[in-house]
Short mmCIF file of C-alpha atoms in Angstrom, two decimals:
data_model
loop_
_atom_site.label_atom_id
_atom_site.label_comp_id
_atom_site.label_asym_id
_atom_site.label_seq_id
_atom_site.Cartn_x
_atom_site.Cartn_y
_atom_site.Cartn_z
CA MET A 1 -0.28 -0.24 0.24
CA PRO A 2 1.39 3.25 -0.89
CA VAL A 3 1.95 5.54 1.93
CA ASP A 4 2.96 8.88 2.01
CA SER A 5 4.75 10.17 5.42
CA ARG A 6 4.47 13.94 5.81
CA SER A 7 5.87 15.47 8.86
CA GLY A 8 5.81 11.86 10.60
CA THR A 9 1.96 11.06 9.97
CA ARG A 10 1.32 8.41 7.63
CA ILE A 11 -1.31 9.85 5.15
CA TRP A 12 -2.73 6.53 2.33
CA ARG A 13 -2.26 7.00 -1.10
CA ARG A 14 -4.15 5.68 -4.05
CA ARG A 15 -1.34 5.39 -6.35
CA THR A 16 3.24 5.24 -5.70
CA SER A 17 4.66 8.49 -6.23
CA ARG A 18 6.39 6.92 -9.82
CA ALA A 19 2.15 5.31 -10.84
CA GLN A 20 0.96 9.03 -10.39
CA LEU A 21 3.51 10.65 -12.56
CA GLY A 22 3.25 8.01 -14.98
CA LEU A 23 -0.23 8.82 -15.14
CA TRP A 24 -0.15 12.03 -15.24
CA PHE A 25 2.71 12.15 -18.03
CA GLY A 26 -0.05 9.99 -19.70
CA TRP A 27 -2.62 12.82 -19.42
CA LEU A 28 -0.31 15.26 -20.73
CA LEU A 29 0.76 13.30 -23.87
CA LEU A 30 -3.44 12.69 -24.61
CA VAL A 31 -4.07 16.80 -24.02
CA ALA A 32 -0.87 17.93 -26.40
CA LEU A 33 -2.28 15.39 -28.89
CA PHE A 34 -6.23 16.56 -28.45
CA VAL A 35 -4.58 20.20 -28.80
CA PHE A 36 -2.42 19.72 -31.66
CA CYS A 37 -5.32 17.81 -33.77
CA TRP A 38 -7.53 20.10 -32.75
CA ARG A 39 -5.30 23.03 -34.69
CA VAL A 40 -5.14 20.88 -37.75
CA MET A 41 -8.92 20.15 -38.07
CA THR A 42 -9.29 23.60 -37.00
CA GLU A 43 -6.63 25.33 -39.87
CA ASP A 44 -9.52 25.89 -42.56
CA THR A 45 -12.33 26.16 -40.42
CA LEU A 46 -14.60 29.51 -41.34
CA TRP A 47 -14.93 30.75 -37.57
CA PRO A 48 -17.97 33.24 -38.67
CA PHE A 49 -19.34 30.58 -40.23
CA VAL A 50 -19.59 28.64 -37.11
CA LEU A 51 -20.39 31.40 -34.57
CA ASP A 52 -23.66 31.86 -36.94
CA ALA A 53 -24.78 28.62 -36.84
CA PRO A 54 -27.75 29.31 -34.20
CA ARG A 55 -28.94 31.91 -36.13
CA GLN A 56 -29.22 29.79 -38.89
CA ALA A 57 -30.57 26.58 -37.03
CA GLY A 58 -33.24 29.06 -35.64
CA ASP A 59 -33.76 29.71 -39.29
CA VAL A 60 -34.01 26.49 -41.01
CA LEU A 61 -36.01 25.61 -37.86
CA SER A 62 -38.57 28.26 -38.99
CA ARG A 63 -38.66 27.39 -42.60
CA ALA A 64 -38.96 23.83 -41.60
CA VAL A 65 -42.22 24.13 -39.39
CA PRO A 66 -44.73 23.10 -40.02
CA PRO A 67 -44.49 19.85 -42.01
CA LYS A 68 -45.87 19.87 -45.46
CA TRP A 69 -48.28 16.71 -44.13
CA SER A 70 -49.88 17.15 -47.74
CA TYR A 71 -46.41 15.44 -49.09
CA ILE A 72 -47.05 12.14 -47.37
CA ASP A 73 -48.66 10.83 -50.06
CA VAL A 74 -45.51 10.72 -52.55
CA LEU A 75 -43.69 8.73 -49.03
CA TRP A 76 -45.29 5.76 -49.29
CA ARG A 77 -43.68 4.13 -52.23
CA PRO A 78 -40.52 5.43 -51.31
CA LEU A 79 -41.19 3.78 -47.45
CA TRP A 80 -42.04 0.76 -49.04
CA ASP A 81 -39.01 0.76 -51.16
CA THR A 82 -36.54 1.40 -48.02
CA LEU A 83 -38.14 -1.49 -45.79
CA ASN A 84 -37.60 -3.99 -48.59
CA ILE A 85 -34.04 -2.83 -48.99
CA ALA A 86 -33.53 -3.75 -45.25
CA THR A 87 -35.50 -6.58 -45.13
CA LEU A 88 -33.71 -8.42 -48.67
CA GLY A 89 -30.73 -6.96 -48.09
CA THR A 90 -30.60 -8.82 -44.40
CA LEU A 91 -32.17 -11.92 -45.68
CA LEU A 92 -29.17 -11.81 -48.55
CA ALA A 93 -26.77 -11.48 -45.28
CA ILE A 94 -27.82 -14.58 -43.69
CA VAL A 95 -28.19 -16.34 -46.47
CA ALA A 96 -24.08 -15.54 -46.78
CA ALA A 97 -23.38 -15.52 -43.71
CA VAL A 98 -24.52 -18.51 -42.02
CA PRO A 99 -21.03 -20.32 -44.09
CA VAL A 100 -18.70 -17.66 -43.05
CA GLY A 101 -19.93 -18.01 -39.73
CA PHE A 102 -19.18 -21.93 -39.75
CA LEU A 103 -16.34 -21.53 -41.90
CA ALA A 104 -14.23 -18.59 -39.01
CA ALA A 105 -15.52 -20.65 -35.91
CA ARG A 106 -12.67 -22.78 -34.87
CA ASN A 107 -14.72 -25.01 -33.80
CA THR A 108 -16.19 -25.86 -36.85
CA THR A 109 -13.91 -24.59 -39.37
CA PRO A 110 -12.49 -27.35 -41.60
CA SER A 111 -8.89 -25.74 -41.47
CA THR A 112 -8.08 -23.08 -38.87
CA ARG A 113 -5.13 -22.74 -40.80
CA PHE A 114 -6.25 -21.64 -44.11
CA VAL A 115 -9.98 -21.19 -43.89
CA ARG A 116 -10.36 -19.63 -40.99
CA PRO A 117 -8.09 -16.67 -42.09
CA LEU A 118 -10.11 -16.47 -45.15
CA ALA A 119 -13.08 -16.25 -43.76
CA LEU A 120 -11.91 -13.92 -40.74
CA LEU A 121 -10.62 -11.84 -43.56
CA VAL A 122 -14.15 -11.67 -45.34
CA ILE A 123 -15.64 -10.60 -41.79
CA VAL A 124 -13.05 -7.68 -41.48
CA SER A 125 -13.34 -6.01 -44.44
CA SER A 126 -17.10 -6.44 -45.02
CA ARG A 127 -17.31 -4.44 -41.16
CA SER A 128 -15.25 -1.77 -41.72
CA ILE A 129 -16.69 -0.42 -44.65
CA ASN A 130 -20.28 1.54 -44.10
CA ALA A 131 -23.19 0.45 -46.40
CA LEU A 132 -23.25 3.68 -47.52
CA ILE A 133 -19.59 3.55 -48.85
CA TRP A 134 -20.95 0.04 -50.58
CA ALA A 135 -23.84 1.85 -51.67
CA LEU A 136 -21.37 4.33 -53.41
CA LEU A 137 -19.56 2.03 -54.90
CA LEU A 138 -22.61 -0.30 -56.15
CA VAL A 139 -24.08 2.65 -57.86
CA ALA A 140 -21.69 3.69 -59.97
CA ILE A 141 -20.95 -0.33 -60.84
CA LEU A 142 -24.92 -1.09 -61.32
CA GLY A 143 -26.55 2.13 -61.80
CA PRO A 144 -29.24 3.44 -59.65
CA GLY A 145 -31.87 1.79 -57.89
CA LEU A 146 -32.84 -0.73 -55.10
CA LEU A 147 -30.62 -3.58 -56.21
CA ALA A 148 -27.68 -1.40 -55.15
CA GLY A 149 -29.27 -0.72 -52.06
CA ILE A 150 -30.03 -4.09 -50.99
CA ILE A 151 -26.56 -5.50 -52.15
CA ALA A 152 -24.94 -3.01 -50.02
CA ILE A 153 -26.89 -3.40 -47.18
CA ALA A 154 -26.03 -7.36 -47.45
CA LEU A 155 -22.46 -6.29 -47.79
CA ARG A 156 -22.22 -4.84 -44.50
CA SER A 157 -24.51 -6.64 -42.80
CA ILE A 158 -22.65 -10.06 -43.74
CA GLY A 159 -19.52 -9.68 -41.31
CA PHE A 160 -21.77 -8.20 -38.87
CA ILE A 161 -23.88 -11.53 -38.48
CA ALA A 162 -21.35 -13.74 -39.18
CA LYS A 163 -19.01 -12.44 -36.42
CA LEU A 164 -21.62 -12.60 -33.72
CA LEU A 165 -22.79 -16.16 -35.24
CA TYR A 166 -18.93 -18.09 -35.16
CA GLU A 167 -18.89 -16.02 -31.95
CA ALA A 168 -21.91 -18.01 -30.77
CA ILE A 169 -20.76 -21.25 -32.44
CA GLU A 170 -17.68 -21.16 -30.43
CA GLU A 171 -19.32 -20.64 -27.39
CA ILE A 172 -21.69 -24.15 -27.78
CA ASP A 173 -21.21 -26.86 -25.45
CA ALA A 174 -19.24 -29.06 -26.66
CA LYS A 175 -20.66 -32.48 -25.01
CA GLN A 176 -24.04 -31.95 -26.96
CA VAL A 177 -22.02 -32.04 -30.62
CA GLU A 178 -19.87 -35.40 -28.41
CA ALA A 179 -23.37 -37.15 -27.80
CA ILE A 180 -24.36 -36.80 -31.26
CA THR A 181 -21.11 -37.77 -32.92
CA ALA A 182 -21.07 -40.96 -30.37
CA THR A 183 -24.46 -42.22 -32.03
CA GLY A 184 -22.20 -42.80 -35.41
CA ALA A 185 -23.89 -39.42 -37.26
CA PRO A 186 -22.45 -38.17 -40.29
CA ALA A 187 -21.04 -34.37 -40.26
CA SER A 188 -24.53 -33.03 -41.64
CA THR A 189 -26.51 -34.59 -39.24
CA VAL A 190 -23.68 -33.36 -36.25
CA VAL A 191 -24.63 -29.90 -37.24
CA ALA A 192 -28.10 -29.86 -37.69
CA TYR A 193 -28.76 -31.72 -34.12
CA GLY A 194 -25.70 -31.19 -32.26
CA ILE A 195 -24.71 -27.31 -33.17
CA VAL A 196 -27.78 -25.69 -34.73
CA PRO A 197 -30.33 -26.12 -32.19
CA GLN A 198 -27.79 -24.34 -29.65
CA ILE A 199 -27.18 -21.36 -32.29
CA MET A 200 -30.83 -21.04 -32.80
CA PRO A 201 -31.87 -18.36 -30.77
CA ALA A 202 -28.59 -16.31 -30.71
CA PHE A 203 -28.89 -16.36 -34.20
CA ALA A 204 -32.59 -15.75 -34.89
CA GLY A 205 -31.70 -12.93 -31.84
CA ILE A 206 -28.59 -11.11 -34.01
CA SER A 207 -30.56 -11.45 -37.48
CA VAL A 208 -33.46 -9.43 -35.88
CA PHE A 209 -31.11 -6.72 -34.37
CA ARG A 210 -29.09 -5.99 -37.64
CA TRP A 211 -32.08 -6.07 -39.46
CA ASP A 212 -33.20 -2.86 -36.97
CA ILE A 213 -29.82 -1.60 -38.00
CA ASN A 214 -30.52 -2.05 -41.49
CA ILE A 215 -34.02 -0.29 -41.11
CA ARG A 216 -32.17 2.96 -39.91
CA GLU A 217 -29.05 2.83 -42.61
CA SER A 218 -31.38 1.98 -45.41
CA THR A 219 -33.09 5.75 -45.06
CA ILE A 220 -29.92 7.35 -45.83
CA LEU A 221 -29.11 5.03 -48.77
CA GLY A 222 -30.87 6.85 -51.43
CA LEU A 223 -28.87 10.04 -50.37
CA VAL A 224 -26.13 8.06 -53.09
CA GLY A 225 -29.02 6.99 -55.46
CA ALA A 226 -29.72 3.58 -53.73
CA GLY A 227 -33.22 4.30 -53.19
CA GLY A 228 -35.77 4.41 -50.90
CA ILE A 229 -36.73 7.35 -48.91
CA GLY A 230 -33.34 9.20 -49.03
CA LEU A 231 -34.07 9.72 -52.70
CA GLN A 232 -36.94 12.17 -51.66
CA LEU A 233 -34.40 13.59 -48.85
CA ASP A 234 -31.79 14.27 -50.92
CA ALA A 235 -34.07 15.83 -53.78
CA SER A 236 -36.15 17.77 -51.03
CA LEU A 237 -31.95 19.15 -49.27
CA ASN A 238 -31.13 19.99 -53.00
CA THR A 239 -34.35 22.33 -53.69
CA LEU A 240 -34.26 23.56 -50.09
CA ALA A 241 -37.72 22.41 -49.39
CA TRP A 242 -37.71 22.49 -45.76
CA PRO A 243 -41.00 21.54 -44.96
CA GLN A 244 -40.82 18.20 -46.79
CA VAL A 245 -37.31 17.64 -44.95
CA SER A 246 -39.07 18.38 -42.36
CA LEU A 247 -41.77 15.34 -42.73
CA ILE A 248 -39.45 12.88 -44.21
CA LEU A 249 -37.26 13.18 -41.08
CA LEU A 250 -40.19 12.79 -38.73
CA LEU A 251 -41.13 9.70 -40.98
CA ILE A 252 -37.51 7.72 -40.64
CA PHE A 253 -37.96 8.43 -36.65
CA ALA A 254 -41.29 6.98 -36.52
CA THR A 255 -39.85 3.87 -38.70
CA VAL A 256 -36.97 3.66 -36.74
CA VAL A 257 -38.48 3.51 -33.53
CA LEU A 258 -41.01 0.92 -34.53
CA SER A 259 -38.46 -1.23 -35.76
CA GLU A 260 -36.80 -0.92 -32.97
CA TRP A 261 -39.74 -1.46 -30.99
CA VAL A 262 -40.30 -4.76 -33.39
CA SER A 263 -37.19 -5.98 -32.53
CA ALA A 264 -36.78 -5.10 -28.93
CA ARG A 265 -39.96 -7.55 -29.08
CA VAL A 266 -39.12 -10.40 -31.00
CA ARG A 267 -35.63 -10.76 -29.31
CA HIS A 268 -37.83 -10.64 -25.99
CA ALA A 269 -39.85 -13.24 -27.22
CA ILE A 270 -36.89 -15.41 -28.20
CA ILE A 271 -34.66 -14.90 -25.32
CA MET B 1 -46.33 -50.80 -32.85
CA SER B 2 -45.73 -48.57 -35.74
CA ALA B 3 -41.98 -47.41 -36.05
CA ARG B 4 -42.39 -43.75 -34.36
CA ALA B 5 -39.64 -41.67 -35.91
CA TRP B 6 -38.19 -38.59 -33.57
CA SER B 7 -38.15 -35.24 -34.56
CA ALA B 8 -36.36 -32.46 -33.64
CA PRO B 9 -38.70 -29.88 -31.91
CA PRO B 10 -39.48 -26.60 -33.99
CA LEU B 11 -38.05 -23.23 -32.73
CA ILE B 12 -41.22 -21.90 -32.73
CA ALA B 13 -44.23 -24.15 -30.79
CA SER B 14 -47.19 -23.08 -31.66
CA PRO B 15 -47.91 -24.48 -34.72
CA ARG B 16 -50.60 -22.12 -36.13
CA LEU B 17 -47.91 -19.04 -34.95
CA ARG B 18 -45.65 -21.20 -36.96
CA TYR B 19 -47.50 -21.59 -40.02
CA ALA B 20 -49.05 -17.93 -39.77
CA LEU B 21 -45.31 -16.59 -40.02
CA TYR B 22 -44.63 -18.62 -42.94
CA ALA B 23 -47.31 -17.50 -44.72
CA GLY B 24 -46.12 -14.08 -44.27
CA THR B 25 -43.16 -14.29 -44.61
CA LEU B 26 -43.73 -15.76 -48.67
CA ILE B 27 -46.94 -13.13 -49.21
CA TYR B 28 -43.87 -10.82 -48.15
CA LEU B 29 -41.09 -12.27 -50.33
CA VAL B 30 -43.80 -12.33 -53.44
CA LEU B 31 -45.00 -8.36 -52.73
CA ALA B 32 -41.55 -7.40 -51.83
CA ILE B 33 -39.22 -9.01 -55.19
CA GLY B 34 -42.92 -8.19 -57.49
CA THR B 35 -41.91 -4.44 -56.80
CA LEU B 36 -38.44 -4.25 -57.44
CA GLU B 37 -37.56 -2.91 -60.70
CA VAL B 38 -34.39 -3.89 -62.04
CA ASN B 39 -32.94 -2.82 -65.26
CA TRP B 40 -31.73 -5.76 -66.17
CA ALA B 41 -29.87 -4.16 -69.28
CA ARG B 42 -28.21 -1.85 -67.25
CA LEU B 43 -27.12 -4.67 -64.84
CA ALA B 44 -25.26 -6.44 -67.90
CA GLU B 45 -23.33 -3.30 -68.56
CA GLY B 46 -22.79 -2.85 -64.71
CA LEU B 47 -20.97 -6.34 -64.84
CA GLN B 48 -18.12 -5.58 -66.99
CA ARG B 49 -17.92 -2.29 -64.70
CA GLY B 50 -17.93 -4.78 -61.61
CA ALA B 51 -15.04 -6.69 -63.06
CA LYS B 52 -12.74 -3.50 -64.07
CA PHE B 53 -13.74 -2.36 -60.11
CA VAL B 54 -12.04 -6.02 -59.05
CA TYR B 55 -9.50 -5.53 -61.07
CA ALA B 56 -9.03 -1.78 -59.45
CA PHE B 57 -8.67 -3.43 -56.07
CA PHE B 58 -6.14 -5.24 -57.38
CA ASN B 59 -4.30 -2.87 -58.48
CA PRO B 60 -4.42 0.02 -56.46
CA ASN B 61 -3.57 3.38 -57.19
CA PHE B 62 -2.34 5.31 -54.33
CA GLY B 63 -0.02 7.55 -56.01
CA SER B 64 -1.36 9.93 -58.48
CA ARG B 65 -4.12 11.26 -55.36
CA TRP B 66 -1.82 10.87 -52.91
CA GLU B 67 -1.80 14.55 -51.65
CA GLU B 68 -5.81 14.48 -51.64
CA ILE B 69 -6.15 11.11 -49.88
CA LEU B 70 -3.20 12.25 -47.27
CA GLN B 71 -5.45 15.67 -46.50
CA GLY B 72 -8.70 13.41 -46.02
CA MET B 73 -7.29 10.99 -43.45
CA GLN B 74 -5.28 13.89 -41.58
CA GLU B 75 -9.09 15.52 -41.75
CA SER B 76 -10.37 12.21 -40.81
CA LEU B 77 -8.24 11.22 -37.85
CA THR B 78 -8.02 14.56 -36.08
CA MET B 79 -12.04 14.52 -36.17
CA THR B 80 -11.85 11.05 -35.17
CA LEU B 81 -9.52 11.78 -32.06
CA THR B 82 -10.44 15.41 -31.03
CA ALA B 83 -14.65 14.41 -31.51
CA THR B 84 -14.11 11.24 -29.83
CA VAL B 85 -12.29 13.47 -26.77
CA VAL B 86 -15.33 15.70 -26.20
CA GLY B 87 -17.99 13.20 -26.59
CA ILE B 88 -16.35 11.49 -23.75
CA MET B 89 -15.80 14.52 -21.86
CA ILE B 90 -19.83 15.30 -22.32
CA SER B 91 -20.88 11.66 -21.83
CA VAL B 92 -19.15 11.26 -18.35
CA PRO B 93 -21.52 13.60 -17.09
CA VAL B 94 -24.36 12.64 -18.68
CA GLY B 95 -24.00 8.91 -18.09
CA LEU B 96 -23.62 10.21 -14.45
CA GLY B 97 -26.90 12.16 -14.27
CA ALA B 98 -28.19 8.98 -16.38
CA ALA B 99 -27.70 6.47 -13.60
CA ARG B 100 -30.30 6.31 -11.09
CA ASN B 101 -28.97 4.77 -8.77
CA ILE B 102 -26.73 8.13 -8.19
CA ALA B 103 -29.15 10.80 -9.62
CA PRO B 104 -31.92 12.51 -8.90
CA LEU B 105 -35.19 12.37 -11.02
CA TRP B 106 -35.04 16.30 -12.10
CA ILE B 107 -31.59 15.51 -13.36
CA TYR B 108 -32.13 11.57 -14.45
CA TYR B 109 -34.93 12.58 -16.80
CA PRO B 110 -33.07 15.27 -19.05
CA CYS B 111 -30.06 13.14 -19.73
CA ARG B 112 -32.37 10.11 -20.62
CA ALA B 113 -33.79 12.09 -23.45
CA LEU B 114 -30.81 13.28 -24.89
CA VAL B 115 -29.40 10.05 -24.75
CA ALA B 116 -32.58 8.69 -26.58
CA VAL B 117 -32.29 11.53 -29.39
CA SER B 118 -29.02 10.88 -29.97
CA ARG B 119 -29.11 7.32 -30.19
CA SER B 120 -31.79 7.62 -32.57
CA LEU B 121 -31.04 9.81 -35.08
CA GLN B 122 -28.68 8.33 -37.95
CA GLU B 123 -25.16 9.97 -38.12
CA VAL B 124 -25.43 10.94 -41.70
CA ILE B 125 -28.32 12.59 -40.98
CA ILE B 126 -27.08 14.52 -38.02
CA ALA B 127 -24.07 15.29 -40.36
CA ILE B 128 -26.14 17.25 -43.06
CA LEU B 129 -28.07 18.93 -40.46
CA PHE B 130 -24.68 20.35 -38.93
CA VAL B 131 -23.54 21.00 -42.30
CA VAL B 132 -26.44 23.22 -42.77
CA MET B 133 -25.54 25.26 -39.79
CA VAL B 134 -21.85 25.57 -39.21
CA GLY B 135 -21.28 24.90 -43.33
CA PHE B 136 -19.08 22.61 -45.01
CA GLY B 137 -15.25 21.09 -43.85
CA PRO B 138 -14.12 19.19 -40.60
CA PHE B 139 -15.73 20.80 -37.98
CA ALA B 140 -19.33 19.62 -39.03
CA GLY B 141 -18.14 15.98 -39.09
CA PHE B 142 -16.55 16.78 -35.48
CA LEU B 143 -19.31 17.99 -34.01
CA THR B 144 -21.67 14.95 -35.57
CA ILE B 145 -19.54 12.76 -34.10
CA SER B 146 -19.21 14.38 -30.89
CA PHE B 147 -23.12 14.30 -30.28
CA ALA B 148 -23.07 10.22 -31.86
CA THR B 149 -20.78 9.53 -28.94
CA ILE B 150 -22.75 11.16 -26.16
CA GLY B 151 -25.88 8.74 -26.65
CA PHE B 152 -23.99 5.58 -27.30
CA LEU B 153 -21.45 6.47 -24.48
CA ALA B 154 -23.07 7.68 -21.74
CA LYS B 155 -26.06 5.46 -22.31
CA LEU B 156 -23.38 2.15 -21.46
CA LEU B 157 -21.61 3.93 -19.03
CA ALA B 158 -25.33 4.71 -16.88
CA GLU B 159 -26.06 1.16 -17.38
CA ASP B 160 -22.75 0.08 -15.99
CA ILE B 161 -23.57 2.47 -13.17
CA GLU B 162 -26.57 1.09 -12.26
CA SER B 163 -24.93 -2.41 -11.96
CA ILE B 164 -22.39 -1.43 -9.47
CA ASP B 165 -21.46 -3.15 -5.94
CA PRO B 166 -23.49 -1.08 -3.79
CA GLY B 167 -21.46 -2.37 -1.25
CA GLN B 168 -18.42 -0.36 -1.96
CA VAL B 169 -20.69 2.70 -2.40
CA GLU B 170 -22.26 2.07 0.74
CA ALA B 171 -18.48 1.77 2.57
CA ILE B 172 -17.22 5.04 1.24
CA ARG B 173 -20.52 6.52 2.20
CA ALA B 174 -20.49 5.63 5.98
CA THR B 175 -16.78 7.38 5.77
CA GLY B 176 -19.23 10.64 5.19
CA ALA B 177 -18.20 11.13 1.93
CA SER B 178 -19.24 13.92 -0.29
CA TRP B 179 -21.04 12.90 -3.50
CA SER B 180 -17.98 13.73 -5.37
CA GLN B 181 -15.74 11.71 -3.23
CA LEU B 182 -18.38 9.00 -3.52
CA VAL B 183 -18.13 9.08 -7.16
CA ASN B 184 -14.64 9.16 -7.01
CA TYR B 185 -13.84 6.45 -4.85
CA GLY B 186 -16.96 4.71 -4.60
CA VAL B 187 -18.10 4.37 -8.23
CA GLN B 188 -14.68 5.63 -10.41
CA PRO B 189 -13.07 2.27 -10.21
CA GLN B 190 -15.64 -0.16 -10.72
CA VAL B 191 -16.51 1.52 -13.88
CA MET B 192 -13.45 2.45 -14.87
CA PRO B 193 -11.48 -0.44 -16.98
CA ARG B 194 -15.12 -0.63 -18.75
CA LEU B 195 -15.36 2.68 -19.16
CA ILE B 196 -11.73 2.58 -20.67
CA GLY B 197 -12.70 -0.08 -23.28
CA LEU B 198 -16.04 1.68 -24.11
CA CYS B 199 -13.70 4.47 -25.20
CA LEU B 200 -11.91 2.46 -27.27
CA TYR B 201 -14.00 0.76 -28.76
CA ARG B 202 -16.08 4.63 -29.57
CA LEU B 203 -12.88 5.51 -31.27
CA ASP B 204 -12.98 2.78 -33.50
CA ILE B 205 -16.72 3.48 -34.83
CA ASN B 206 -15.78 7.08 -34.94
CA PHE B 207 -12.71 6.41 -37.51
CA ARG B 208 -15.63 4.44 -39.34
CA GLU B 209 -17.87 6.87 -39.48
CA SER B 210 -15.73 9.76 -40.36
CA ALA B 211 -15.10 7.88 -43.18
CA VAL B 212 -18.64 7.68 -44.28
CA ILE B 213 -19.65 11.66 -43.51
CA GLY B 214 -17.16 13.05 -45.93
CA ILE B 215 -19.98 12.32 -48.66
CA VAL B 216 -22.56 14.82 -47.47
CA GLY B 217 -19.78 17.52 -47.01
CA ALA B 218 -18.94 16.75 -43.42
CA GLY B 219 -14.84 16.20 -44.15
CA GLY B 220 -12.68 13.10 -44.44
CA ILE B 221 -12.00 10.71 -46.28
CA GLY B 222 -15.43 10.19 -47.30
CA ALA B 223 -15.17 13.49 -49.47
CA THR B 224 -12.18 12.18 -50.98
CA LEU B 225 -13.74 8.54 -51.78
CA ASN B 226 -16.96 10.63 -52.59
CA THR B 227 -14.95 12.89 -55.25
CA ALA B 228 -12.90 9.50 -56.80
CA MET B 229 -16.27 8.02 -57.25
CA ASP B 230 -17.28 10.75 -59.34
CA ARG B 231 -14.51 10.94 -61.54
CA TYR B 232 -14.93 6.73 -62.12
CA GLU B 233 -11.30 6.44 -60.26
CA TYR B 234 -11.93 2.98 -59.18
CA ASP B 235 -8.05 2.23 -58.98
CA VAL B 236 -8.02 5.79 -56.69
CA ALA B 237 -11.31 4.52 -54.45
CA ALA B 238 -10.18 1.01 -53.93
CA ALA B 239 -6.62 2.88 -52.71
CA ILE B 240 -8.41 4.28 -50.46
CA MET B 241 -11.31 1.67 -49.17
CA LEU B 242 -7.61 -0.60 -48.37
CA ILE B 243 -6.33 2.24 -46.31
CA ILE B 244 -9.72 2.39 -44.34
CA ILE B 245 -9.68 -1.62 -43.92
CA VAL B 246 -5.70 -1.54 -42.89
CA ILE B 247 -6.93 1.62 -40.38
CA VAL B 248 -9.75 -0.34 -39.20
CA MET B 249 -7.96 -3.75 -38.32
CA VAL B 250 -5.07 -1.93 -37.07
CA SER B 251 -7.04 -0.10 -34.89
CA GLU B 252 -9.62 -2.97 -33.72
CA TYR B 253 -6.54 -5.25 -32.88
CA SER B 254 -4.84 -2.44 -30.63
CA SER B 255 -7.71 -1.40 -28.43
CA GLY B 256 -8.28 -4.86 -27.94
CA PHE B 257 -4.87 -5.30 -26.32
CA VAL B 258 -4.94 -1.83 -24.49
CA ARG B 259 -8.73 -3.47 -23.51
CA LYS B 260 -6.95 -6.92 -22.45
CA TRP B 261 -4.30 -4.79 -20.44
CA VAL B 262 -6.45 -2.91 -18.51
CA GLN B 263 -8.79 -5.00 -17.58
#
């Protein structure tokens, strides 16, 4: 226990002087790094614009209220498209992620040396690129439209689902697998009766969770041309039609809250 | 006696609900795929471009736009770091306020409301609004990421604080400690390791986000990527994406290492 003795009395301290010094040095480094980054970042910032922000915000808000309610008739179709992008994208991702997950899990992969790193690479690449960037890419390749959005959502979700799935597979109870193997079952039966029932609840939960995230992501994919309600948002922003923008944002907000509620209910029912 | 084959119990026990779900899924799929308009001619043309892009991925061009990539990277990294630090500085008091066991109700509700608002808005939408308010550039991105960090970190911190061991807090309180001493010696040591882990994790997420919000004008590598795609310079875009993947991998690996060391 670090103790400080000052004029005969012993005072308790949490750290030794050395640890304290090290800690302060670490904080100093962090602060220096922060100040440096701040200077670099704000080099080209136009401060009058920043100081003007509250007035701008008030101005936009005054234009955006009240929302143009009649515009909602135009929005149902894009909203349906948005839901489809999220749902079909998630389904596509599930189909692709299941084999990747099994190949990446240490206890089911055919080869830890060759196949597993490959599966992990797929997972990392998919996870590190955001759906919007995938969409940007796919719109350039496939042309604007729903299909680009669906594939973008799928590509981003594969890594997420496969990662959580392989972690679930690695955590299963090995005894059940052993029991099925002991009956002389072939590998496919072992997977179907020994592994799948154990990961099914986790898998369903992961899929619904990702669907919920995908609804959120698919609302903005239209900004780069990949279909859905984001297209309308982009068009309204470009024409500075603020009453339409506020209506779209409200609709997106309602959809997100609703999908979050559905996903929470379903996950609660499963687990 | 006829041989009865055993079959595994289904995931959804009630047969009525099960078949209703199957039917509903089928109807939905037919409807959804029916309304999917796919331009096959454009798609066929796209496959060629796709091949070109795959080719570009194996021959990324780092050289010709190196200056712009460097500038974008610098914006993204500085934006990520400053926004994470500021986000953490705001999240800690908000998180303390949103923890039911140490905050009074009149602080609890506003803090929870702030967390809920920050969590339910998509980063890109926040970025659009901030770009409108403060103009193009990394400062809008900095504001966006800071705001998004609050929802994530404050919520998890509050949940952490709510599940701490009350005995230790009780012991500190019994010595006659003030509220700040209570937090400093009773709460902080219990949540600190996980908080550091969460901060590093958020740094990770923030970098990924900083690569995206540039597309709507909030600075960073996303803007560079967007320009490269607009110019159909697939090899430059591939180079940028590879850099993003490598940085994310490095930061994920090192943050995992630091988290193990802290905990």
